[in-house]
């Protein structure tokens, strides 16, 4: 009997091998990092903008200040404080070859807090990154490391917790270590998408992606109002789904996805480990264009040519080939880490006639080849270089330029095509020398929002790197940042008597963004904590007595500086 389906470049991994993987990790070795009811607001492998989530987010119900404790014996091997990313974070190395990570802390505790304060004073900087020696900060299981908070790029109070491999630095799913997270809820399937992958392919007579809502049935999920799909040629499948836990209500990631054809697995991925340097490949793991336009995540069940995620077992870039007339039974299995499983059933009928509506596949301008460097330029206007392996597949590339105030505005394809690596952009301009260091490249998105992306003057224009396609131009920033006291000096008094323990300032910049800040009291460096999502600087004055002279200097990324000075008494 002639085969009705061919799966190219397919790598299969037996489910039994996945089951054995759980036993690789020591169960019961690590304890929960907080003594509060366990509620997960984000799980391992959850789909996020430009990355997979690398840990568990323990919600603290909108509050900060819960004690965070070491999950096992070890030593503090790394501490970092940043206004961005993980904020205040501590790393503990354990003798069994793993590292635990505790992020977005409000503050550190005990000897750890003392150590951090000394490092900040030594470097005269709020932002520090240090690597203590193994004997400097030894901790025991249950020892307090700090208090839960909302620092860095956190979107609300919670603790971000990770377990990493000390040798490879890969993040490992913490739930594989037996942490007691209640979960009796199976994943939820939302919709199915089917993609024609070449000019002759079609789905229900159309050469564009077709999406189908899924409805719950007694046996799982099926396509709403339809029993089958008509396809021809190379097609790819993708599913929109999410998971949740018993004590949580957020839409978290699905641990394992399997696609079966006539009882045989043709696609499989499982969220066991994440290599941070490969996390941006999420942009070809999902349908990036749909994510950008709708916010929805469709997980592809075929692999782009430039996809280095080693835990994706899948057909190759040609997807699944349907050419002979016949019936094909397919189903998805969606599993969480506890084994709760959801099944999605659908039937595909293949036909033997290609699609005649191929308008969606008209070539535009020139092709950018993913394996090689691609250079696009208009002399005297712009030069754009896409390095090899920056694209996930070959892309039809088009651009347009127009005159702007400083040089030219450049639109590079559109912002719905993802890029893995930084690409260099040079926009030519002719401006007086005194203004050259005040120029910055900005991006305007489809909604008109303008964001500075940086850049510096380079001979005959401004050069920068970008990791998104879209519309760019040169702008100018000659305006200094602003400093506004928030809880004192509201009437502009020459001298202020403070009863508060913390001085709050609102700082902001009109375009290029804050580059640096320095606070001095009586001529000496004083710690100022920067919280960019609130545009705040916080200065603790608890231990000050008598007359004081404060000086605050803030500089933006174009070198514009403002100085605020104030006499006060405590």
Coordinates of C-alpha atoms in Angstrom, one line a residue:
X1 CA 0.0 0.0 0.0
X2 CA 1.4 3.4 -1.0
X3 CA 2.3 5.7 1.9
X4 CA 0.1 8.7 2.3
X5 CA 2.5 10.8 4.3
X6 CA 6.3 11.5 4.4
X7 CA 7.9 13.2 7.3
X8 CA 11.3 14.7 6.4
X9 CA 14.3 15.2 8.7
X10 CA 12.2 13.8 11.6
X11 CA 13.9 13.1 14.9
X12 CA 11.9 11.0 17.3
X13 CA 12.5 10.5 21.0
X14 CA 10.6 7.7 22.8
X15 CA 8.3 8.8 25.5
X16 CA 9.8 6.2 27.8
X17 CA 13.2 8.0 27.6
X18 CA 11.4 11.2 28.7
X19 CA 9.9 9.3 31.7
X20 CA 13.3 8.1 32.7
X21 CA 14.7 11.6 32.7
X22 CA 12.7 12.5 35.8
X23 CA 14.8 10.1 37.8
X24 CA 18.0 11.9 36.9
X25 CA 17.1 14.7 39.4
X26 CA 17.3 14.2 43.2
X27 CA 13.8 14.4 44.7
X28 CA 13.5 15.9 48.1
X29 CA 16.9 17.5 48.2
X30 CA 15.6 21.1 47.6
X31 CA 13.0 22.6 49.9
X32 CA 10.6 25.4 49.0
X33 CA 12.2 28.8 49.3
X34 CA 9.3 30.4 51.2
X35 CA 7.0 29.3 54.1
X36 CA 3.8 30.5 52.5
X37 CA 1.0 28.7 50.6
X38 CA 2.4 27.7 47.2
X39 CA 0.8 29.5 44.3
X40 CA 2.6 29.6 40.9
X41 CA 2.1 32.6 38.7
X42 CA 4.7 31.5 36.1
X43 CA 6.1 28.1 35.4
X44 CA 9.2 26.7 33.8
X45 CA 9.2 27.0 30.0
X46 CA 6.4 29.4 29.9
X47 CA 6.3 31.4 26.6
X48 CA 7.5 35.0 27.1
X49 CA 8.6 37.8 24.7
X50 CA 12.0 36.7 23.2
X51 CA 12.6 34.0 25.8
X52 CA 11.4 30.9 27.6
X53 CA 10.7 31.4 31.3
X54 CA 13.6 29.8 33.2
X55 CA 12.1 29.1 36.6
X56 CA 9.1 29.1 38.8
X57 CA 7.4 32.4 39.9
X58 CA 6.0 32.0 43.4
X59 CA 3.2 34.6 43.8
X60 CA 3.1 36.6 47.1
X61 CA -0.4 37.9 46.6
X62 CA 0.6 41.4 45.8
X63 CA 2.8 41.9 48.9
X64 CA 6.5 42.2 49.5
X65 CA 8.7 41.3 52.4
X66 CA 8.2 37.5 52.9
X67 CA 11.4 35.8 54.1
X68 CA 13.3 33.9 51.3
X69 CA 15.3 31.0 52.5
X70 CA 18.1 28.8 51.0
X71 CA 16.6 25.6 49.5
X72 CA 19.6 23.5 50.6
X73 CA 23.1 23.8 52.1
X74 CA 25.7 25.6 50.0
X75 CA 27.5 28.9 49.6
X76 CA 26.6 32.2 47.9
X77 CA 28.5 32.1 44.6
X78 CA 27.1 35.2 42.9
X79 CA 25.2 38.4 43.8
X80 CA 23.9 40.9 41.3
X81 CA 22.0 44.1 41.8
X82 CA 20.6 45.8 38.6
X83 CA 17.6 48.1 37.9
X84 CA 16.7 45.6 35.1
X85 CA 16.4 41.9 34.7
X86 CA 16.4 40.0 38.0
X87 CA 16.9 43.1 40.1
X88 CA 18.4 42.0 43.4
X89 CA 19.3 38.4 42.9
X90 CA 21.4 35.8 44.8
X91 CA 22.9 32.5 43.5
X92 CA 23.7 29.6 45.9
X93 CA 25.9 26.8 44.7
X94 CA 25.2 23.3 46.3
X95 CA 27.6 20.4 46.7
X96 CA 25.4 18.1 44.5
X97 CA 26.3 20.1 41.3
X98 CA 23.3 22.5 41.2
X99 CA 22.8 26.2 41.7
X100 CA 19.6 27.8 43.1
X101 CA 18.6 31.3 42.1
X102 CA 16.4 33.8 44.1
X103 CA 15.4 36.9 42.1
X104 CA 13.6 40.2 42.4
X105 CA 14.4 40.4 46.1
X106 CA 13.4 43.5 48.0
X107 CA 16.5 43.3 50.2
X108 CA 19.2 40.9 51.4
X109 CA 19.4 39.6 55.0
X110 CA 22.1 39.2 57.6
X111 CA 25.7 38.7 56.6
X112 CA 24.7 38.8 52.9
X113 CA 23.3 42.3 53.3
X114 CA 26.4 43.5 55.1
X115 CA 28.6 42.0 52.3
X116 CA 26.6 43.7 49.6
X117 CA 26.6 47.1 51.3
X118 CA 30.4 46.9 51.5
X119 CA 30.7 46.0 47.8
X120 CA 28.4 48.9 46.8
X121 CA 30.4 51.4 48.9
X122 CA 33.7 50.0 47.5
X123 CA 32.5 50.5 43.9
X124 CA 30.4 53.6 44.7
X125 CA 27.6 52.1 42.8
X126 CA 24.1 50.8 43.4
X127 CA 24.6 48.3 40.6
X128 CA 27.1 45.6 41.4
X129 CA 27.9 42.0 40.4
X130 CA 30.2 40.0 42.7
X131 CA 31.4 36.4 43.0
X132 CA 32.2 35.6 46.6
X133 CA 34.7 32.8 47.4
X134 CA 33.1 29.5 48.6
X135 CA 34.2 30.1 52.2
X136 CA 32.9 33.7 52.4
X137 CA 29.1 33.3 52.6
X138 CA 28.3 29.7 53.6
X139 CA 24.5 29.0 54.1
X140 CA 22.4 26.3 55.5
X141 CA 19.1 25.0 54.3
X142 CA 16.4 27.3 55.6
X143 CA 18.7 30.2 56.3
X144 CA 17.3 33.6 55.4
X145 CA 18.8 35.1 52.2
X146 CA 16.5 38.2 51.9
X147 CA 12.9 39.3 51.6
X148 CA 10.7 38.8 48.5
X149 CA 10.2 41.9 46.4
X150 CA 9.5 43.4 43.0
X151 CA 12.9 44.7 41.8
X152 CA 14.3 44.7 38.3
X153 CA 12.0 43.9 35.4
X154 CA 9.4 42.2 37.6
X155 CA 5.8 43.0 36.8
X156 CA 4.6 42.5 40.3
X157 CA 5.6 41.2 43.7
X158 CA 6.8 37.6 43.6
X159 CA 9.8 35.4 43.9
X160 CA 11.5 34.0 40.8
X161 CA 13.2 30.7 41.7
X162 CA 15.5 28.7 39.5
X163 CA 17.6 25.5 39.7
X164 CA 20.6 25.4 37.3
X165 CA 23.2 22.9 36.3
X166 CA 26.5 24.2 37.9
X167 CA 28.6 22.9 34.9
X168 CA 26.5 23.9 31.9
X169 CA 24.6 26.8 33.6
X170 CA 21.4 25.5 31.9
X171 CA 18.2 26.1 33.8
X172 CA 16.4 22.9 34.8
X173 CA 12.7 22.6 35.5
X174 CA 12.4 22.9 39.3
X175 CA 9.3 20.7 39.4
X176 CA 11.5 17.7 38.2
X177 CA 13.1 17.8 41.7
X178 CA 9.9 16.9 43.4
X179 CA 8.9 20.3 44.8
X180 CA 5.4 20.1 46.4
X181 CA 3.4 22.1 43.9
X182 CA -0.2 20.8 43.7
X183 CA -1.5 20.3 40.2
X184 CA -4.5 18.2 39.2
X185 CA -5.5 20.4 36.3
X186 CA -4.8 19.3 32.7
X187 CA -3.7 21.8 30.1
X188 CA -6.3 23.8 28.1
X189 CA -6.3 23.7 24.3
X190 CA -7.5 26.9 22.6
X191 CA -7.0 26.7 18.9
X192 CA -5.3 25.0 16.0
X193 CA -3.5 26.6 13.1
X194 CA -2.6 24.9 9.8
X195 CA 0.1 26.6 7.6
X196 CA 0.7 26.0 3.8
X197 CA 4.5 25.9 3.5
X198 CA 5.0 26.4 -0.2
X199 CA 3.2 28.0 -3.2
X200 CA 1.4 24.8 -4.2
X201 CA 0.2 23.9 -0.6
X202 CA -3.3 24.8 0.5
X203 CA -5.6 24.3 3.5
X204 CA -9.4 24.2 2.8
X205 CA -8.6 25.6 -0.7
X206 CA -6.6 28.6 0.6
X207 CA -2.9 29.3 0.4
X208 CA -2.8 31.2 3.7
X209 CA -2.7 30.0 7.3
X210 CA -6.1 28.8 8.6
X211 CA -7.0 28.9 12.3
X212 CA -9.7 26.8 14.0
X213 CA -11.1 27.2 17.5
X214 CA -11.1 24.1 19.6
X215 CA -14.0 23.0 21.8
X216 CA -14.0 20.7 24.8
X217 CA -15.6 17.2 24.3
X218 CA -16.0 14.2 26.5
X219 CA -12.7 12.8 25.1
X220 CA -10.7 16.0 25.0
X221 CA -10.9 18.7 22.3
X222 CA -11.9 18.9 18.7
X223 CA -12.3 21.6 16.0
X224 CA -15.4 23.7 16.6
X225 CA -18.1 23.0 13.9
X226 CA -15.8 21.0 11.7
X227 CA -15.1 17.3 11.4
X228 CA -12.1 17.5 9.0
X229 CA -9.5 19.6 7.1
X230 CA -8.8 19.5 3.4
X231 CA -5.1 19.9 2.6
X232 CA -2.6 19.5 -0.2
X233 CA 1.2 19.6 -0.2
X234 CA 3.6 20.6 2.6
X235 CA 1.7 21.9 5.6
X236 CA 2.7 22.7 9.2
X237 CA 0.5 22.4 12.4
X238 CA 0.6 24.7 15.4
X239 CA -1.4 24.7 18.6
X240 CA -2.4 27.4 21.0
X241 CA -2.6 26.0 24.6
X242 CA -1.8 26.9 28.2
X243 CA -1.6 25.2 31.6
X244 CA -2.4 26.1 35.1
X245 CA -2.0 24.6 38.6
X246 CA -4.5 23.7 41.3
X247 CA -3.8 26.8 43.4
X248 CA -3.2 29.2 40.5
X249 CA -5.3 30.8 37.8
X250 CA -2.8 32.2 35.4
X251 CA -2.1 30.9 31.9
X252 CA 1.2 29.1 32.2
X253 CA 3.3 27.1 29.8
X254 CA 2.6 23.5 28.7
X255 CA 5.3 21.1 29.8
X256 CA 5.1 18.6 26.9
X257 CA 3.5 18.6 23.5
X258 CA 3.3 15.6 21.2
X259 CA 1.6 15.4 17.7
X260 CA 0.6 12.0 16.5
X261 CA -0.3 10.9 13.0
X262 CA -2.1 7.6 12.6
X263 CA -0.9 6.6 16.0
X264 CA 2.8 7.5 15.5
X265 CA 4.5 10.5 17.0
X266 CA 5.7 13.0 14.4
X267 CA 6.5 15.9 16.7
X268 CA 7.5 16.1 20.4
X269 CA 9.0 18.7 22.8
X270 CA 9.4 18.8 26.5
X271 CA 10.4 21.6 28.8
X272 CA 13.2 19.9 30.9
X273 CA 16.1 22.3 30.5
X274 CA 16.8 25.7 28.9
X275 CA 20.1 27.0 27.7
X276 CA 20.0 30.8 28.2
X277 CA 22.0 31.5 25.0
X278 CA 19.4 29.6 23.0
X279 CA 16.3 31.0 24.7
X280 CA 15.7 33.6 22.0
X281 CA 15.0 30.8 19.5
X282 CA 11.5 30.9 21.0
X283 CA 10.8 33.4 18.2
X284 CA 10.9 30.5 15.7
X285 CA 9.4 28.0 18.1
X286 CA 6.2 30.0 18.0
X287 CA 4.4 31.9 15.3
X288 CA 6.2 35.2 15.8
X289 CA 4.1 37.2 13.3
X290 CA 0.8 36.2 15.1
X291 CA 2.4 36.9 18.5
X292 CA 3.3 40.4 17.4
X293 CA -0.1 41.2 15.9
X294 CA -2.4 39.4 18.4
X295 CA -0.4 38.5 21.5
X296 CA -1.3 34.8 21.0
X297 CA 1.4 32.1 21.2
X298 CA 1.0 29.2 18.6
X299 CA 3.6 26.5 19.2
X300 CA 4.9 25.2 15.9
X301 CA 5.0 21.5 15.2
X302 CA 7.7 21.7 12.6
X303 CA 11.2 23.1 12.8
X304 CA 12.7 26.2 11.0
X305 CA 16.1 25.6 9.3
X306 CA 17.8 27.8 11.9
X307 CA 16.4 26.5 15.1
X308 CA 19.1 25.3 17.5
X309 CA 16.7 24.2 20.3
X310 CA 18.0 20.7 21.1
X311 CA 14.8 19.6 22.9
X312 CA 12.6 20.1 19.9
X313 CA 12.0 16.7 18.2
X314 CA 10.2 17.5 14.9
X315 CA 9.8 17.3 11.2
X316 CA 12.1 19.6 9.3
X317 CA 11.4 22.9 7.6
X318 CA 9.2 21.3 4.9
X319 CA 6.7 20.2 7.5
X320 CA 4.5 17.3 6.7
X321 CA 3.8 16.3 3.1
X322 CA 0.3 15.4 2.0
X323 CA 0.0 14.5 -1.7
X324 CA -2.0 11.3 -2.1
X325 CA -5.7 11.2 -1.6
X326 CA -6.6 9.8 1.8
X327 CA -7.7 10.2 5.4
X328 CA -5.2 11.1 8.1
X329 CA -6.1 10.9 11.8
X330 CA -4.0 13.3 14.0
X331 CA -4.1 14.2 17.6
X332 CA -2.1 16.4 20.0
X333 CA -1.2 15.3 23.5
X334 CA -0.7 18.2 25.9
X335 CA 0.9 17.2 29.2
X336 CA 1.9 19.1 32.4
X337 CA 4.8 18.1 34.6
X338 CA 2.5 16.0 36.8
X339 CA 1.3 13.9 33.9
X340 CA -2.2 15.5 33.5
X341 CA -3.0 15.1 29.8
X342 CA -5.3 16.8 27.3
X343 CA -6.0 15.3 23.9
X344 CA -6.9 17.2 20.7
X345 CA -8.3 15.1 17.9
X346 CA -8.7 16.2 14.3
X347 CA -8.9 14.6 10.9
X348 CA -7.1 15.7 7.7
X349 CA -8.1 14.7 4.2
X350 CA -5.4 15.1 1.6
X351 CA -6.3 15.7 -2.1
X352 CA -4.1 15.3 -5.2
X353 CA -4.5 18.7 -6.7
X354 CA -2.3 21.7 -5.8
X355 CA -3.6 25.1 -4.8
X356 CA -4.2 27.6 -7.6
X357 CA -4.5 30.7 -5.4
X358 CA -0.7 31.4 -4.8
X359 CA -0.8 35.2 -4.5
X360 CA 0.5 35.0 -1.0
X361 CA 3.8 33.6 -2.3
X362 CA 4.8 36.4 -4.8
X363 CA 8.5 37.2 -4.4
X364 CA 9.2 40.7 -3.1
X365 CA 12.4 42.4 -3.9
X366 CA 15.3 40.1 -2.9
X367 CA 15.8 37.1 -0.7
X368 CA 17.8 37.2 2.6
X369 CA 19.5 33.8 3.0
X370 CA 19.7 32.7 6.6
X371 CA 23.0 30.8 6.3
X372 CA 25.0 33.8 5.0
X373 CA 25.6 37.5 5.7
X374 CA 23.1 39.7 3.9
X375 CA 23.9 43.4 3.2
X376 CA 21.2 45.9 2.1
X377 CA 22.1 49.5 1.4
X378 CA 21.4 52.7 -0.5
X379 CA 24.6 54.7 -0.8
X380 CA 24.3 57.9 1.2
X381 CA 21.2 56.8 3.0
X382 CA 21.7 53.6 5.0
X383 CA 23.5 50.3 5.3
X384 CA 22.0 47.3 7.0
X385 CA 23.9 44.1 7.7
X386 CA 22.2 40.8 8.8
X387 CA 24.8 38.4 10.0
X388 CA 24.7 34.7 9.1
X389 CA 22.2 32.7 11.2
X390 CA 20.5 35.9 12.4
X391 CA 17.3 34.8 10.4
X392 CA 15.5 31.6 11.1
X393 CA 14.7 30.9 7.5
X394 CA 15.1 32.6 4.1
X395 CA 13.0 35.7 4.0
X396 CA 11.8 38.0 1.2
X397 CA 13.4 41.3 2.1
X398 CA 12.1 44.7 1.2
X399 CA 12.9 48.2 2.5
X400 CA 12.0 51.8 1.8
X401 CA 13.7 55.1 2.8
X402 CA 12.5 58.7 3.1
X403 CA 14.0 62.0 4.1
X404 CA 13.8 62.9 7.8
X405 CA 15.0 65.8 9.9
X406 CA 18.4 64.1 10.5
X407 CA 19.3 61.9 7.6
X408 CA 16.8 59.3 6.6
X409 CA 14.0 57.1 7.9
X410 CA 14.5 53.5 7.0
X411 CA 11.8 50.8 7.1
X412 CA 13.3 47.3 7.1
X413 CA 10.8 44.7 5.9
X414 CA 8.3 44.7 8.9
X415 CA 8.5 44.1 12.6
X416 CA 6.7 40.7 12.3
X417 CA 9.9 38.9 11.0
X418 CA 12.0 37.8 13.9
X419 CA 15.8 38.1 14.2
X420 CA 18.0 36.0 16.4
X421 CA 21.3 38.0 16.4
X422 CA 22.1 41.7 16.5
X423 CA 22.2 43.4 13.1
X424 CA 24.2 46.5 12.3
X425 CA 22.5 49.6 11.0
X426 CA 24.2 52.7 9.8
X427 CA 22.1 55.8 8.8
X428 CA 23.9 58.5 7.0
X429 CA 23.5 62.1 8.2
X430 CA 25.1 65.6 7.7
X431 CA 25.0 67.5 10.9
X432 CA 27.3 70.1 12.6
X433 CA 30.1 68.5 14.7
X434 CA 28.7 70.0 17.9
X435 CA 25.5 68.0 17.5
X436 CA 26.9 64.7 16.5
X437 CA 27.2 63.3 20.0
X438 CA 23.5 64.3 20.7
X439 CA 22.1 62.0 17.9
X440 CA 20.4 58.7 18.7
X441 CA 18.6 56.1 16.5
X442 CA 14.9 55.6 17.4
X443 CA 12.4 53.0 16.4
X444 CA 8.8 53.8 15.6
X445 CA 6.5 50.8 15.9
X446 CA 3.2 50.0 14.1
X447 CA 1.3 51.9 16.8
X448 CA 3.4 55.0 16.5
X449 CA 5.4 54.5 19.7
X450 CA 8.9 55.9 19.5
X451 CA 11.7 54.2 21.4
X452 CA 15.4 55.0 21.5
X453 CA 17.7 52.1 20.6
X454 CA 21.0 53.9 21.0
X455 CA 23.8 54.5 18.6
X456 CA 26.9 56.7 18.2
X457 CA 28.4 59.0 15.5
X458 CA 30.6 57.1 13.1
X459 CA 32.3 59.2 10.4
X460 CA 29.3 60.1 8.3
X461 CA 26.3 59.0 10.3
X462 CA 25.0 57.1 13.3
X463 CA 25.7 53.4 13.8
X464 CA 23.8 51.0 16.1
X465 CA 22.7 47.4 16.4
X466 CA 19.1 46.2 16.4
X467 CA 17.4 42.9 17.1
X468 CA 14.1 43.8 15.6
X469 CA 13.1 44.8 12.1
X470 CA 10.9 47.9 11.6
X471 CA 11.2 51.6 11.0
X472 CA 14.3 53.5 12.2
X473 CA 15.5 57.0 12.0
X474 CA 17.9 59.5 13.6
X475 CA 16.6 61.8 16.3
X476 CA 18.4 64.3 18.6
X477 CA 18.5 64.7 22.3
X478 CA 19.8 67.9 23.7
X479 CA 17.5 68.1 26.7
X480 CA 18.8 67.1 30.2
X481 CA 16.9 64.6 32.4
X482 CA 14.5 65.9 35.0
X483 CA 14.8 65.5 38.8
X484 CA 11.7 66.0 41.0
X485 CA 11.6 65.5 44.8
X486 CA 8.5 63.4 45.6
X487 CA 8.2 63.4 49.4
X488 CA 10.0 66.7 50.5
X489 CA 10.9 70.2 49.2
X490 CA 7.5 70.4 47.6
X491 CA 7.4 74.2 48.1
X492 CA 11.0 74.9 47.1
X493 CA 12.2 75.9 50.5
X494 CA 15.8 76.8 50.8
X495 CA 16.3 74.3 53.6
X496 CA 14.2 71.4 54.5
X497 CA 13.8 69.7 57.9
X498 CA 13.3 66.0 57.3
X499 CA 11.5 63.6 59.5
X500 CA 11.3 61.0 56.7
X501 CA 13.8 58.1 56.6
X502 CA 13.9 57.9 52.8
X503 CA 14.2 60.6 50.2
X504 CA 12.3 59.9 47.0
X505 CA 13.1 61.4 43.6
X506 CA 11.4 61.0 40.3
X507 CA 13.9 61.0 37.5
X508 CA 13.2 60.8 33.8
X509 CA 14.5 61.6 30.3
X510 CA 12.7 62.7 27.2
X511 CA 14.3 60.4 24.7
X512 CA 17.7 58.6 25.0
X513 CA 17.2 57.3 28.6
X514 CA 19.1 57.5 31.9
X515 CA 22.8 56.5 31.6
X516 CA 24.1 57.2 35.1
X517 CA 23.2 58.7 38.4
X518 CA 25.3 59.7 41.5
X519 CA 24.2 60.9 44.9
X520 CA 26.5 62.7 47.3
X521 CA 25.8 63.9 50.9
X522 CA 28.4 66.2 52.4
X523 CA 30.7 65.5 49.4
X524 CA 30.7 61.7 49.9
X525 CA 29.1 59.0 47.7
X526 CA 25.7 57.9 49.1
X527 CA 23.7 54.9 48.0
X528 CA 20.7 55.7 45.7
X529 CA 18.6 52.8 44.6
X530 CA 17.2 53.2 41.1
X531 CA 13.8 51.8 40.2
X532 CA 13.3 52.5 36.5
X533 CA 9.7 51.1 36.1
X534 CA 8.6 53.7 38.7
X535 CA 11.2 56.3 37.5
X536 CA 12.3 56.6 41.1
X537 CA 15.6 57.1 43.0
X538 CA 15.5 56.2 46.7
X539 CA 18.0 57.6 49.2
X540 CA 18.0 56.2 52.7
X541 CA 18.8 59.0 55.3
X542 CA 17.9 57.1 58.5
X543 CA 21.4 57.4 60.0
X544 CA 22.0 61.0 59.3
X545 CA 21.9 63.7 62.0
X546 CA 22.3 67.5 61.8
X547 CA 22.9 69.7 58.8
X548 CA 23.4 67.9 55.5
X549 CA 24.2 69.0 51.9
X550 CA 22.8 66.7 49.1
X551 CA 23.9 66.7 45.5
X552 CA 22.3 64.5 42.9
X553 CA 23.7 64.2 39.4
X554 CA 21.8 62.4 36.5
X555 CA 23.1 62.0 33.0
X556 CA 21.3 60.6 29.9
X557 CA 22.7 58.5 27.1
X558 CA 23.5 61.5 25.0
X559 CA 25.6 63.2 27.7
X560 CA 23.0 65.7 28.9
X561 CA 23.4 66.3 32.7
X562 CA 21.3 67.8 35.4
X563 CA 22.4 68.5 39.0
X564 CA 20.0 68.9 41.9
X565 CA 21.4 70.3 45.2
X566 CA 19.6 70.7 48.5
X567 CA 20.4 71.6 52.1
X568 CA 18.5 69.8 54.8
X569 CA 18.5 69.0 58.5
X570 CA 17.7 65.8 60.4

